[in-house]
mmCIF file of C-alpha atoms in Angstrom:
data_model
loop_
_atom_site.group_PDB
_atom_site.id
_atom_site.type_symbol
_atom_site.label_atom_id
_atom_site.label_comp_id
_atom_site.label_asym_id
_atom_site.label_seq_id
_atom_site.Cartn_x
_atom_site.Cartn_y
_atom_site.Cartn_z
ATOM 1 C CA MET A 30 19.391 27.435 2.381
ATOM 2 C CA PRO A 31 16.701 24.738 2.747
ATOM 3 C CA ALA A 32 16.862 21.396 0.994
ATOM 4 C CA CYS A 33 14.859 21.132 -2.232
ATOM 5 C CA LEU A 34 12.428 18.329 -2.962
ATOM 6 C CA HIS A 35 11.663 17.462 -6.578
ATOM 7 C CA ILE A 36 8.645 15.214 -7.065
ATOM 8 C CA PRO A 37 6.216 14.503 -9.944
ATOM 9 C CA THR A 38 2.807 16.144 -9.878
ATOM 10 C CA GLN A 39 1.063 13.577 -12.080
ATOM 11 C CA TYR A 40 1.228 9.772 -12.321
ATOM 12 C CA GLN A 41 -0.756 7.104 -14.130
ATOM 13 C CA SER A 42 -2.001 4.672 -11.469
ATOM 14 C CA ARG A 43 -5.177 2.973 -10.310
ATOM 15 C CA PHE A 44 -7.434 5.316 -8.310
ATOM 16 C CA ALA A 45 -4.798 8.083 -8.815
ATOM 17 C CA LEU A 46 -2.905 6.543 -5.893
ATOM 18 C CA LEU A 47 0.600 7.630 -6.880
ATOM 19 C CA THR A 48 -0.472 11.152 -7.839
ATOM 20 C CA GLU A 49 -1.935 11.565 -4.372
ATOM 21 C CA PHE A 50 1.113 10.029 -2.697
ATOM 22 C CA CYS A 51 3.255 12.629 -4.467
ATOM 23 C CA ALA A 52 0.958 15.473 -3.404
ATOM 24 C CA GLU A 53 0.985 14.291 0.202
ATOM 25 C CA VAL A 54 4.766 13.882 0.334
ATOM 26 C CA ALA A 55 5.190 17.344 -1.192
ATOM 27 C CA SER A 56 2.884 18.887 1.388
ATOM 28 C CA GLU A 57 4.695 17.226 4.273
ATOM 29 C CA ALA A 58 8.076 18.242 2.834
ATOM 30 C CA ARG A 59 6.958 21.862 3.055
ATOM 31 C CA GLU A 60 6.107 21.248 6.717
ATOM 32 C CA LEU A 61 9.727 20.164 7.161
ATOM 33 C CA GLY A 62 10.903 23.448 5.659
ATOM 34 C CA MET A 63 11.867 22.116 2.220
ATOM 35 C CA GLU A 64 11.449 23.954 -1.060
ATOM 36 C CA VAL A 65 9.261 21.852 -3.378
ATOM 37 C CA ASN A 66 9.765 21.748 -7.151
ATOM 38 C CA PRO A 67 11.694 25.025 -7.463
ATOM 39 C CA ALA A 68 12.154 26.273 -11.022
ATOM 40 C CA PRO A 69 15.605 25.793 -12.563
ATOM 41 C CA GLY A 70 17.707 28.882 -12.010
ATOM 42 C CA SER A 71 15.450 30.297 -9.282
ATOM 43 C CA ALA A 72 16.810 31.538 -5.967
ATOM 44 C CA ALA A 73 15.255 28.522 -4.217
ATOM 45 C CA ALA A 74 16.904 26.115 -6.650
ATOM 46 C CA MET A 75 20.304 27.646 -5.936
ATOM 47 C CA GLY A 76 20.033 26.603 -2.306
ATOM 48 C CA GLY A 77 20.547 23.420 -0.356
ATOM 49 C CA PRO A 78 20.849 19.777 -1.447
ATOM 50 C CA HIS A 79 18.446 18.481 -4.084
ATOM 51 C CA VAL A 80 16.325 15.426 -3.279
ATOM 52 C CA PHE A 81 14.366 13.691 -6.043
ATOM 53 C CA VAL A 82 11.486 11.294 -5.299
ATOM 54 C CA LEU A 83 9.769 8.934 -7.710
ATOM 55 C CA PHE A 84 7.250 6.165 -7.045
ATOM 56 C CA ASN A 85 7.244 2.770 -8.788
ATOM 57 C CA SER A 86 8.435 3.736 -12.270
ATOM 58 C CA ILE A 87 9.021 6.568 -14.734
ATOM 59 C CA LYS A 88 9.204 6.950 -18.506
ATOM 60 C CA SER A 89 12.910 6.248 -18.904
ATOM 61 C CA ALA A 90 16.368 6.762 -17.444
ATOM 62 C CA GLU A 91 16.845 9.551 -20.011
ATOM 63 C CA TYR A 92 13.761 11.316 -18.645
ATOM 64 C CA MET A 93 15.195 11.041 -15.138
ATOM 65 C CA ALA A 94 18.557 12.436 -16.247
ATOM 66 C CA ALA A 95 16.872 15.382 -17.986
ATOM 67 C CA TRP A 96 14.863 16.111 -14.839
ATOM 68 C CA ILE A 97 17.939 16.188 -12.617
ATOM 69 C CA ARG A 98 20.414 17.894 -14.986
ATOM 70 C CA PRO A 99 19.345 21.566 -14.452
ATOM 71 C CA PHE A 100 20.002 21.202 -10.712
ATOM 72 C CA GLY A 101 23.477 19.695 -10.858
ATOM 73 C CA GLU A 102 23.612 16.396 -9.001
ATOM 74 C CA ALA A 103 20.989 14.714 -6.830
ATOM 75 C CA ALA A 104 22.023 14.499 -3.196
ATOM 76 C CA ALA A 105 19.452 11.725 -2.938
ATOM 77 C CA LEU A 106 17.371 9.994 -5.590
ATOM 78 C CA LEU A 107 14.667 8.198 -3.621
ATOM 79 C CA HIS A 108 12.909 5.513 -5.625
ATOM 80 C CA TRP A 109 9.887 4.419 -3.580
ATOM 81 C CA LEU A 110 8.423 1.087 -4.675
ATOM 82 C CA VAL A 111 4.941 0.475 -3.256
ATOM 83 C CA ASP A 112 4.687 -2.960 -4.865
ATOM 84 C CA HIS A 113 6.601 -6.244 -4.850
ATOM 85 C CA PRO A 114 10.268 -6.126 -5.986
ATOM 86 C CA LEU A 115 9.403 -8.260 -9.026
ATOM 87 C CA MET A 116 7.314 -5.372 -10.318
ATOM 88 C CA LEU A 117 10.427 -3.239 -10.780
ATOM 89 C CA ASP A 118 11.432 -2.215 -14.279
ATOM 90 C CA ALA A 119 14.763 -4.030 -14.095
ATOM 91 C CA PRO A 120 16.488 -2.335 -17.098
ATOM 92 C CA LEU A 121 15.551 1.057 -15.649
ATOM 93 C CA ILE A 122 17.079 0.171 -12.268
ATOM 94 C CA ASP A 123 20.220 -1.052 -14.032
ATOM 95 C CA VAL A 124 20.755 2.507 -15.294
ATOM 96 C CA LEU A 125 19.562 4.478 -12.258
ATOM 97 C CA ALA A 126 21.591 2.475 -9.755
ATOM 98 C CA SER A 127 24.760 2.772 -11.821
ATOM 99 C CA SER A 128 24.367 6.400 -12.938
ATOM 100 C CA HIS A 129 23.353 8.213 -9.743
ATOM 101 C CA ARG A 130 25.485 8.098 -6.608
ATOM 102 C CA GLY A 131 22.549 9.191 -4.468
ATOM 103 C CA TYR A 132 20.194 6.443 -5.703
ATOM 104 C CA ARG A 133 18.311 4.615 -2.940
ATOM 105 C CA LEU A 134 15.560 2.071 -3.468
ATOM 106 C CA LEU A 135 12.817 2.144 -0.826
ATOM 107 C CA THR A 136 10.377 -0.733 -0.418
ATOM 108 C CA VAL A 137 7.298 -0.597 1.797
ATOM 109 C CA CYS A 138 8.027 -3.942 3.448
ATOM 110 C CA PRO A 139 10.861 -6.504 3.493
ATOM 111 C CA ASP A 140 9.103 -9.213 1.462
ATOM 112 C CA ASP A 141 11.564 -10.813 -0.987
ATOM 113 C CA THR A 142 13.943 -7.848 -0.847
ATOM 114 C CA HIS A 143 16.846 -10.287 -0.501
ATOM 115 C CA TRP A 144 16.366 -10.860 -4.254
ATOM 116 C CA LEU A 145 17.485 -7.290 -4.896
ATOM 117 C CA GLN A 146 21.110 -7.954 -3.965
ATOM 118 C CA PHE A 147 21.239 -10.916 -6.349
ATOM 119 C CA ARG A 148 20.018 -8.716 -9.196
ATOM 120 C CA TRP A 149 21.866 -5.532 -8.174
ATOM 121 C CA PRO A 150 24.845 -6.267 -5.879
ATOM 122 C CA GLY A 151 25.639 -3.299 -3.668
ATOM 123 C CA LEU A 152 22.277 -1.625 -4.227
ATOM 124 C CA ALA A 153 21.465 1.002 -1.582
ATOM 125 C CA HIS A 154 18.136 -0.188 -0.202
ATOM 126 C CA MET A 155 15.988 0.483 2.830
ATOM 127 C CA THR A 156 12.521 -0.542 3.950
ATOM 128 C CA MET A 157 10.174 2.377 4.514
ATOM 129 C CA PRO A 158 6.377 2.017 4.657
ATOM 130 C CA HIS A 159 4.022 4.578 3.187
ATOM 131 C CA GLY A 160 2.389 7.222 5.345
ATOM 132 C CA VAL A 161 -0.770 9.328 5.436
ATOM 133 C CA ARG A 162 -1.464 13.038 5.396
ATOM 134 C CA PRO A 163 -2.646 14.981 8.482
ATOM 135 C CA SER A 164 -6.123 15.559 7.045
ATOM 136 C CA ALA A 165 -6.748 11.799 7.200
ATOM 137 C CA ILE A 166 -6.856 12.021 10.995
ATOM 138 C CA ALA A 167 -10.272 12.206 12.635
ATOM 139 C CA ASP A 168 -11.041 14.584 15.476
ATOM 140 C CA ARG A 169 -10.955 12.627 18.732
ATOM 141 C CA ALA A 170 -13.290 15.123 20.374
ATOM 142 C CA THR A 171 -16.179 13.996 18.141
ATOM 143 C CA LEU A 172 -15.638 10.214 18.269
ATOM 144 C CA GLU A 173 -18.292 9.419 20.873
ATOM 145 C CA ALA A 174 -20.938 11.440 19.054
ATOM 146 C CA SER A 175 -20.089 10.047 15.615
ATOM 147 C CA HIS A 176 -20.135 6.409 16.747
ATOM 148 C CA ALA A 177 -23.384 6.895 18.683
ATOM 149 C CA THR A 178 -25.520 7.317 15.556
ATOM 150 C CA THR A 179 -25.732 6.334 11.906
ATOM 151 C CA ASN A 180 -27.376 9.615 10.907
ATOM 152 C CA ALA A 181 -24.912 11.329 8.583
ATOM 153 C CA ALA A 182 -26.862 14.591 8.762
ATOM 154 C CA THR A 183 -25.923 14.925 12.428
ATOM 155 C CA GLY A 184 -22.337 13.740 12.043
ATOM 156 C CA GLY A 185 -23.027 10.054 12.580
ATOM 157 C CA ARG A 186 -21.191 7.190 10.891
ATOM 158 C CA ASP A 187 -23.522 6.043 8.142
ATOM 159 C CA VAL A 188 -21.242 3.305 6.752
ATOM 160 C CA GLY A 189 -21.341 0.012 8.632
ATOM 161 C CA ILE A 190 -18.362 -2.029 7.364
ATOM 162 C CA LEU A 191 -16.140 -0.354 4.783
ATOM 163 C CA MET A 192 -14.070 -2.542 2.472
ATOM 164 C CA SER A 193 -12.003 -0.959 -0.278
ATOM 165 C CA GLY A 194 -9.727 -2.483 -2.867
ATOM 166 C CA TRP A 195 -9.620 -4.245 -6.193
ATOM 167 C CA ILE A 196 -10.404 -7.650 -7.633
ATOM 168 C CA HIS A 197 -10.026 -8.785 -11.237
ATOM 169 C CA THR A 198 -12.988 -9.952 -13.261
ATOM 170 C CA ARG A 199 -12.969 -13.511 -14.591
ATOM 171 C CA ARG A 200 -12.202 -12.134 -18.055
ATOM 172 C CA GLU A 201 -9.240 -10.182 -16.734
ATOM 173 C CA LEU A 202 -7.904 -13.314 -15.048
ATOM 174 C CA GLU A 203 -8.202 -15.193 -18.332
ATOM 175 C CA ASP A 204 -6.237 -12.444 -20.082
ATOM 176 C CA LEU A 205 -3.466 -12.618 -17.483
ATOM 177 C CA ARG A 206 -3.373 -16.406 -17.705
ATOM 178 C CA SER A 207 -3.014 -16.242 -21.488
ATOM 179 C CA GLN A 208 0.173 -14.202 -21.049
ATOM 180 C CA VAL A 209 1.838 -17.051 -19.133
ATOM 181 C CA PRO A 210 3.611 -19.714 -21.243
ATOM 182 C CA GLU A 211 1.087 -22.482 -21.937
ATOM 183 C CA SER A 212 3.266 -25.161 -20.343
ATOM 184 C CA LEU A 213 3.262 -23.216 -17.044
ATOM 185 C CA ARG A 214 -0.444 -22.374 -16.742
ATOM 186 C CA ALA A 215 -1.315 -25.505 -14.777
ATOM 187 C CA PRO A 216 1.683 -25.053 -12.419
ATOM 188 C CA CYS A 217 0.593 -21.422 -11.956
ATOM 189 C CA ASP A 218 -2.857 -22.613 -10.880
ATOM 190 C CA VAL A 219 -1.170 -24.954 -8.387
ATOM 191 C CA LEU A 220 0.932 -22.045 -7.128
ATOM 192 C CA ALA A 221 -2.166 -19.897 -6.577
ATOM 193 C CA ARG A 222 -3.960 -22.717 -4.779
ATOM 194 C CA LEU A 223 -0.962 -23.234 -2.495
ATOM 195 C CA ARG A 224 -1.045 -19.573 -1.495
ATOM 196 C CA ILE A 225 -4.799 -19.669 -0.896
ATOM 197 C CA ASP A 226 -4.584 -22.784 1.259
ATOM 198 C CA HIS A 227 -1.357 -21.715 3.006
ATOM 199 C CA PRO A 228 -1.419 -17.913 3.436
ATOM 200 C CA GLU A 229 1.964 -17.934 5.153
ATOM 201 C CA LEU A 230 3.671 -18.934 1.889
ATOM 202 C CA SER A 231 5.263 -16.117 -0.073
ATOM 203 C CA PHE A 232 5.203 -16.066 -3.861
ATOM 204 C CA GLY A 233 8.796 -17.280 -3.978
ATOM 205 C CA GLN A 234 8.151 -20.219 -1.656
ATOM 206 C CA ALA A 235 5.030 -21.302 -3.517
ATOM 207 C CA PHE A 236 6.878 -20.950 -6.831
ATOM 208 C CA GLU A 237 9.595 -23.363 -5.698
ATOM 209 C CA ILE A 238 6.978 -25.949 -4.726
ATOM 210 C CA ALA A 239 4.654 -25.618 -7.719
ATOM 211 C CA MET A 240 6.972 -25.191 -10.683
ATOM 212 C CA PRO A 241 8.620 -28.068 -12.573
ATOM 213 C CA PRO A 242 12.411 -28.357 -12.126
ATOM 214 C CA GLY A 243 14.964 -27.116 -14.619
ATOM 215 C CA LEU A 244 13.149 -24.009 -15.832
ATOM 216 C CA ARG A 245 15.246 -21.573 -17.879
ATOM 217 C CA SER A 246 14.537 -18.135 -19.256
ATOM 218 C CA SER A 247 16.578 -15.481 -21.046
ATOM 219 C CA ASN A 248 14.845 -12.813 -18.913
ATOM 220 C CA HIS A 249 14.125 -14.498 -15.623
ATOM 221 C CA TRP A 250 13.009 -11.315 -13.816
ATOM 222 C CA LEU A 251 10.409 -10.410 -16.455
ATOM 223 C CA TRP A 252 9.203 -14.003 -16.657
ATOM 224 C CA LEU A 253 8.747 -14.229 -12.880
ATOM 225 C CA SER A 254 6.868 -10.911 -12.807
ATOM 226 C CA GLY A 255 4.316 -12.205 -15.338
ATOM 227 C CA ILE A 256 3.737 -15.359 -13.314
ATOM 228 C CA MET A 257 3.362 -13.269 -10.202
ATOM 229 C CA ARG A 258 0.801 -10.896 -11.766
ATOM 230 C CA TYR A 259 -1.460 -13.776 -12.715
ATOM 231 C CA THR A 260 -1.184 -15.829 -9.536
ATOM 232 C CA VAL A 261 -1.535 -12.852 -7.189
ATOM 233 C CA ALA A 262 -4.681 -11.792 -9.067
ATOM 234 C CA VAL A 263 -6.168 -15.283 -8.598
ATOM 235 C CA VAL A 264 -5.343 -15.379 -4.898
ATOM 236 C CA ASN A 265 -6.564 -11.827 -4.352
ATOM 237 C CA ARG A 266 -9.921 -12.445 -6.003
ATOM 238 C CA GLU A 267 -10.688 -15.655 -4.123
ATOM 239 C CA ARG A 268 -9.623 -14.321 -0.742
ATOM 240 C CA ARG A 269 -11.669 -11.153 -1.040
ATOM 241 C CA LEU A 270 -14.755 -12.867 -2.417
ATOM 242 C CA ARG A 271 -14.623 -15.235 0.552
ATOM 243 C CA ILE A 272 -14.482 -12.253 2.905
ATOM 244 C CA VAL A 273 -17.503 -10.599 1.273
ATOM 245 C CA ALA A 274 -19.443 -13.878 1.312
ATOM 246 C CA ALA A 275 -18.746 -14.304 5.018
ATOM 247 C CA LEU A 276 -20.151 -10.820 5.696
ATOM 248 C CA ARG A 277 -23.442 -11.465 3.897
ATOM 249 C CA GLY A 278 -26.311 -10.037 5.913
ATOM 250 C CA LEU A 279 -24.195 -7.321 7.537
ATOM 251 C CA PRO A 280 -24.104 -3.707 6.270
ATOM 252 C CA VAL A 281 -21.108 -3.687 3.929
ATOM 253 C CA THR A 282 -19.994 -0.891 1.604
ATOM 254 C CA LEU A 283 -17.546 -1.844 -1.170
ATOM 255 C CA LEU A 284 -15.266 0.652 -2.923
ATOM 256 C CA GLY A 285 -13.178 -0.246 -5.953
ATOM 257 C CA GLY A 286 -13.474 -1.643 -9.451
ATOM 258 C CA GLU A 287 -16.624 -2.696 -11.293
ATOM 259 C CA ALA A 288 -15.985 -6.386 -10.535
ATOM 260 C CA TRP A 289 -17.546 -5.808 -7.114
ATOM 261 C CA ARG A 290 -20.979 -5.451 -8.734
ATOM 262 C CA GLU A 291 -21.246 -9.238 -8.993
ATOM 263 C CA VAL A 292 -21.483 -9.552 -5.181
ATOM 264 C CA GLU A 293 -24.049 -6.820 -4.500
ATOM 265 C CA SER A 294 -27.007 -7.824 -2.326
ATOM 266 C CA ASP A 295 -29.631 -6.270 -0.069
ATOM 267 C CA THR A 296 -26.948 -5.544 2.546
ATOM 268 C CA THR A 297 -23.785 -5.399 0.430
ATOM 269 C CA CYS A 298 -23.593 -2.106 -1.449
ATOM 270 C CA TYR A 299 -21.116 -1.318 -4.203
ATOM 271 C CA ALA A 300 -20.452 2.417 -3.897
ATOM 272 C CA GLY A 301 -18.316 2.743 -7.016
ATOM 273 C CA THR A 302 -14.736 3.759 -7.542
ATOM 274 C CA CYS A 303 -13.043 6.247 -5.280
ATOM 275 C CA ASN A 304 -9.851 8.156 -5.948
ATOM 276 C CA TYR A 305 -7.311 7.603 -3.213
ATOM 277 C CA ALA A 306 -7.364 11.318 -2.362
ATOM 278 C CA ASP A 307 -10.954 10.899 -1.106
ATOM 279 C CA LEU A 308 -10.638 7.500 0.559
ATOM 280 C CA HIS A 309 -9.874 8.921 4.012
ATOM 281 C CA THR A 310 -13.312 10.609 4.051
ATOM 282 C CA TRP A 311 -14.965 7.189 3.762
ATOM 283 C CA PHE A 312 -13.110 5.791 6.754
ATOM 284 C CA LYS A 313 -14.268 8.787 8.784
ATOM 285 C CA ARG A 314 -17.830 7.698 7.957
ATOM 286 C CA ALA A 315 -17.280 4.011 8.794
ATOM 287 C CA ARG A 316 -18.082 2.305 12.044
ATOM 288 C CA VAL A 317 -15.842 -0.641 11.119
ATOM 289 C CA GLY A 318 -12.908 -0.393 8.702
ATOM 290 C CA LEU A 319 -12.017 -3.723 7.086
ATOM 291 C CA ALA A 320 -8.433 -3.022 6.023
ATOM 292 C CA LEU A 321 -7.210 -5.978 3.974
ATOM 293 C CA ASN A 322 -3.473 -6.131 3.362
ATOM 294 C CA PRO A 323 -1.706 -6.497 -0.014
ATOM 295 C CA THR A 324 -1.922 -10.008 -1.459
ATOM 296 C CA GLN A 325 1.493 -9.790 -3.125
ATOM 297 C CA PHE A 326 3.081 -9.611 0.334
ATOM 298 C CA VAL A 327 2.920 -11.934 3.332
ATOM 299 C CA THR A 328 4.392 -9.540 5.938
ATOM 300 C CA GLY A 329 3.503 -6.007 4.828
ATOM 301 C CA TRP A 330 0.428 -3.926 5.600
ATOM 302 C CA SER A 331 -1.684 -1.619 3.477
ATOM 303 C CA GLU A 332 -2.150 2.145 3.414
ATOM 304 C CA ARG A 333 -5.821 1.269 4.072
ATOM 305 C CA LEU A 334 -4.787 0.113 7.538
ATOM 306 C CA LEU A 335 -3.358 3.553 8.304
ATOM 307 C CA LEU A 336 -6.422 5.304 6.868
ATOM 308 C CA SER A 337 -8.803 3.192 8.940
ATOM 309 C CA LEU A 338 -6.832 3.768 12.141
ATOM 310 C CA ALA A 339 -6.508 7.495 11.410
ATOM 311 C CA GLY A 340 -10.169 7.857 10.454
ATOM 312 C CA GLY A 341 -11.473 6.622 13.790
ATOM 313 C CA ALA A 342 -13.106 3.444 12.474
ATOM 314 C CA ALA A 343 -12.860 0.248 14.513
ATOM 315 C CA THR A 344 -10.167 -1.457 12.453
ATOM 316 C CA LEU A 345 -10.189 -5.099 11.406
ATOM 317 C CA THR A 346 -7.219 -6.385 9.431
ATOM 318 C CA ASP A 347 -5.739 -9.706 8.393
ATOM 319 C CA ARG A 348 -2.923 -10.725 10.661
ATOM 320 C CA ARG A 349 0.641 -10.206 9.434
ATOM 321 C CA VAL A 350 4.033 -10.304 11.123
ATOM 322 C CA LEU A 351 4.454 -6.562 10.613
ATOM 323 C CA VAL A 352 0.914 -5.808 11.758
ATOM 324 C CA ASP A 353 1.817 -7.530 15.020
ATOM 325 C CA ARG A 354 5.147 -5.721 15.230
ATOM 326 C CA ASP A 355 3.968 -2.225 14.288
ATOM 327 C CA PHE A 356 0.448 -2.130 15.758
ATOM 328 C CA GLY A 357 0.211 -4.945 18.278
ATOM 329 C CA GLY A 358 -1.936 -7.343 16.248
ATOM 330 C CA THR A 359 -4.354 -9.552 18.182
ATOM 331 C CA GLY A 360 -4.880 -8.031 21.619
ATOM 332 C CA SER A 361 -3.902 -4.546 20.498
ATOM 333 C CA PRO A 362 -6.099 -1.781 21.938
ATOM 334 C CA MET A 363 -6.180 -0.024 18.532
ATOM 335 C CA LEU A 364 -7.226 -2.845 16.166
ATOM 336 C CA ASP A 365 -8.333 -6.458 15.909
ATOM 337 C CA ALA A 366 -6.723 -8.999 13.603
ATOM 338 C CA PHE A 367 -7.960 -12.237 12.036
ATOM 339 C CA GLU A 368 -6.492 -15.027 9.928
ATOM 340 C CA ILE A 369 -7.151 -14.400 6.247
ATOM 341 C CA ASP A 370 -8.199 -18.030 5.679
ATOM 342 C CA GLU A 371 -10.760 -17.852 8.515
ATOM 343 C CA PRO A 372 -13.405 -15.392 7.252
ATOM 344 C CA GLU A 373 -15.989 -16.744 9.706
ATOM 345 C CA SER A 374 -13.902 -15.503 12.637
ATOM 346 C CA MET A 375 -13.631 -12.122 10.906
ATOM 347 C CA ARG A 376 -17.419 -11.972 10.626
ATOM 348 C CA ALA A 377 -17.843 -12.658 14.342
ATOM 349 C CA LYS A 378 -15.428 -9.842 15.164
ATOM 350 C CA ALA A 379 -17.210 -7.448 12.785
ATOM 351 C CA GLU A 380 -20.614 -8.262 14.284
ATOM 352 C CA ALA A 381 -19.295 -7.664 17.787
ATOM 353 C CA LEU A 382 -17.834 -4.302 16.822
ATOM 354 C CA LEU A 383 -21.006 -3.148 15.086
ATOM 355 C CA ALA A 384 -22.887 -3.886 18.287
ATOM 356 C CA SER A 385 -20.378 -2.126 20.584
ATOM 357 C CA PRO A 386 -19.972 1.640 20.032
ATOM 358 C CA GLU A 387 -18.018 1.942 23.277
ATOM 359 C CA VAL A 388 -15.420 -0.559 22.054
ATOM 360 C CA ARG A 389 -15.183 1.199 18.683
ATOM 361 C CA VAL A 390 -14.592 4.548 20.355
ATOM 362 C CA SER A 391 -11.952 3.077 22.676
ATOM 363 C CA MET A 392 -10.082 1.549 19.718
ATOM 364 C CA ALA A 393 -10.186 4.864 17.865
ATOM 365 C CA HIS A 394 -8.861 6.789 20.859
ATOM 366 C CA HIS A 395 -5.823 4.496 20.902
ATOM 367 C CA ALA A 396 -5.350 4.435 17.131
ATOM 368 C CA ILE A 397 -5.509 8.119 16.218
ATOM 369 C CA PRO A 398 -2.549 9.324 18.345
ATOM 370 C CA GLU A 399 -0.501 6.375 17.099
ATOM 371 C CA VAL A 400 -0.914 7.477 13.493
ATOM 372 C CA ALA A 401 -0.559 11.186 14.273
ATOM 373 C CA THR A 402 2.764 10.762 16.049
ATOM 374 C CA LYS A 403 4.376 7.917 14.054
ATOM 375 C CA HIS A 404 2.867 7.366 10.604
ATOM 376 C CA LEU A 405 2.600 10.643 8.723
ATOM 377 C CA TRP A 406 4.623 11.167 5.558
ATOM 378 C CA ARG A 407 6.759 13.694 7.443
ATOM 379 C CA HIS A 408 7.908 10.924 9.784
ATOM 380 C CA ARG A 409 8.973 8.821 6.804
ATOM 381 C CA LEU A 410 10.695 11.717 5.056
ATOM 382 C CA ARG A 411 12.574 12.836 8.138
ATOM 383 C CA LYS A 412 13.969 9.351 8.738
ATOM 384 C CA ILE A 413 15.020 8.895 5.111
ATOM 385 C CA LEU A 414 16.689 12.284 4.904
ATOM 386 C CA GLU A 415 18.468 11.793 8.211
ATOM 387 C CA ARG A 416 20.011 8.611 6.853
ATOM 388 C CA ALA A 417 21.058 10.517 3.748
ATOM 389 C CA GLY A 418 22.676 13.208 5.941
ATOM 390 C CA ILE A 419 20.189 15.920 4.943
ATOM 391 C CA GLU A 420 18.844 18.183 7.691
ATOM 392 C CA THR A 421 15.219 19.360 7.898
ATOM 393 C CA LYS A 422 13.259 21.624 10.186
ATOM 394 C CA ALA A 423 11.672 19.968 13.225
ATOM 395 C CA SER A 424 7.886 19.788 13.130
ATOM 396 C CA GLU A 425 5.264 19.664 15.874
ATOM 397 C CA PRO A 426 3.433 16.336 16.247
ATOM 398 C CA LEU A 427 -0.245 16.463 15.395
ATOM 399 C CA ALA A 428 -1.567 14.758 18.499
ATOM 400 C CA GLN A 429 -2.370 18.008 20.258
ATOM 401 C CA ALA A 430 -4.082 19.482 17.216
ATOM 402 C CA ARG A 431 -6.362 16.460 16.973
ATOM 403 C CA GLY A 432 -7.376 16.276 20.587
ATOM 404 C CA GLY A 433 -4.469 14.042 21.669
#
């Protein structure tokens, strides 16, 4: 009997990101021959091992136990964190890690994961980045035609530079700052400035430099997470506003929260919010995809990077250790990378790509097969389940189906 995957169908998250992640993982699990969300007592539920997947957090450990109970015991309880470890609900992990033998924490990159063993000695943990769904992949056969024109009516790419993401408003930053103990607000501002001026510094490194000695807290994990929320929001806003300012005069489309309205101009267009489920369609319309990586990390890359590569846009991204390792970084045939604190160099690269359809097409031809054969959710699932000793059906790579 096939393995069974149990996964939520609804999450509360910005741009419905986690709901879509769940839908995409479920779809790819079916491609691997798994039964998805079988009803308790059904013939399908009586079959193979039961694998449960949750992203970021859930209501409670009791809710998790009630979900699993009708199916016996979870062969694997995969808890996929797509944020920094400090954003974990620590009391929840205390229960899950101790109550379920199959519990495994997955993080999308290795940033600060060494902290996990201090908090939860013996925790089963692995690093596993997110993936994308097959429909995010552009058709290679139409790349030349789409990059040759900006006329959307004839299949052209009508978006010049696409930048998606989120920044906080000034009011939102003030609210976050007010939640930090008053005596630490000035050190938090120093911490944020350190990370802006020295992008290679992680939150933990900047914290050690900026904070006064001898700090004590009865709930150190929760206290650190509040400091991180505020300082990451400050760094994120300044970095991204600098990027937009550097692109002034070029055709830029912004997707995300309402805070982007403050930077609109004759050439910078705020196109509103976009649910994650639809984001891949925007990258298929873009000539250049500006895929900025998560500010809370210093090594990891964003799902936007995969969507831009898959969508056939000429991809620009800020340089990271894992961007270099996984995609080649500077000099890669599939993308170009820049230093996040050098927005002027990013602008020069964007201008050159806008003026060079042949280069854009060449980059896309290298990028699309890379995503299709290595970075779908099915590739992630297969690797995780193999490590858990759970067999799945082999699946054909998509490269041929997409003109590879």
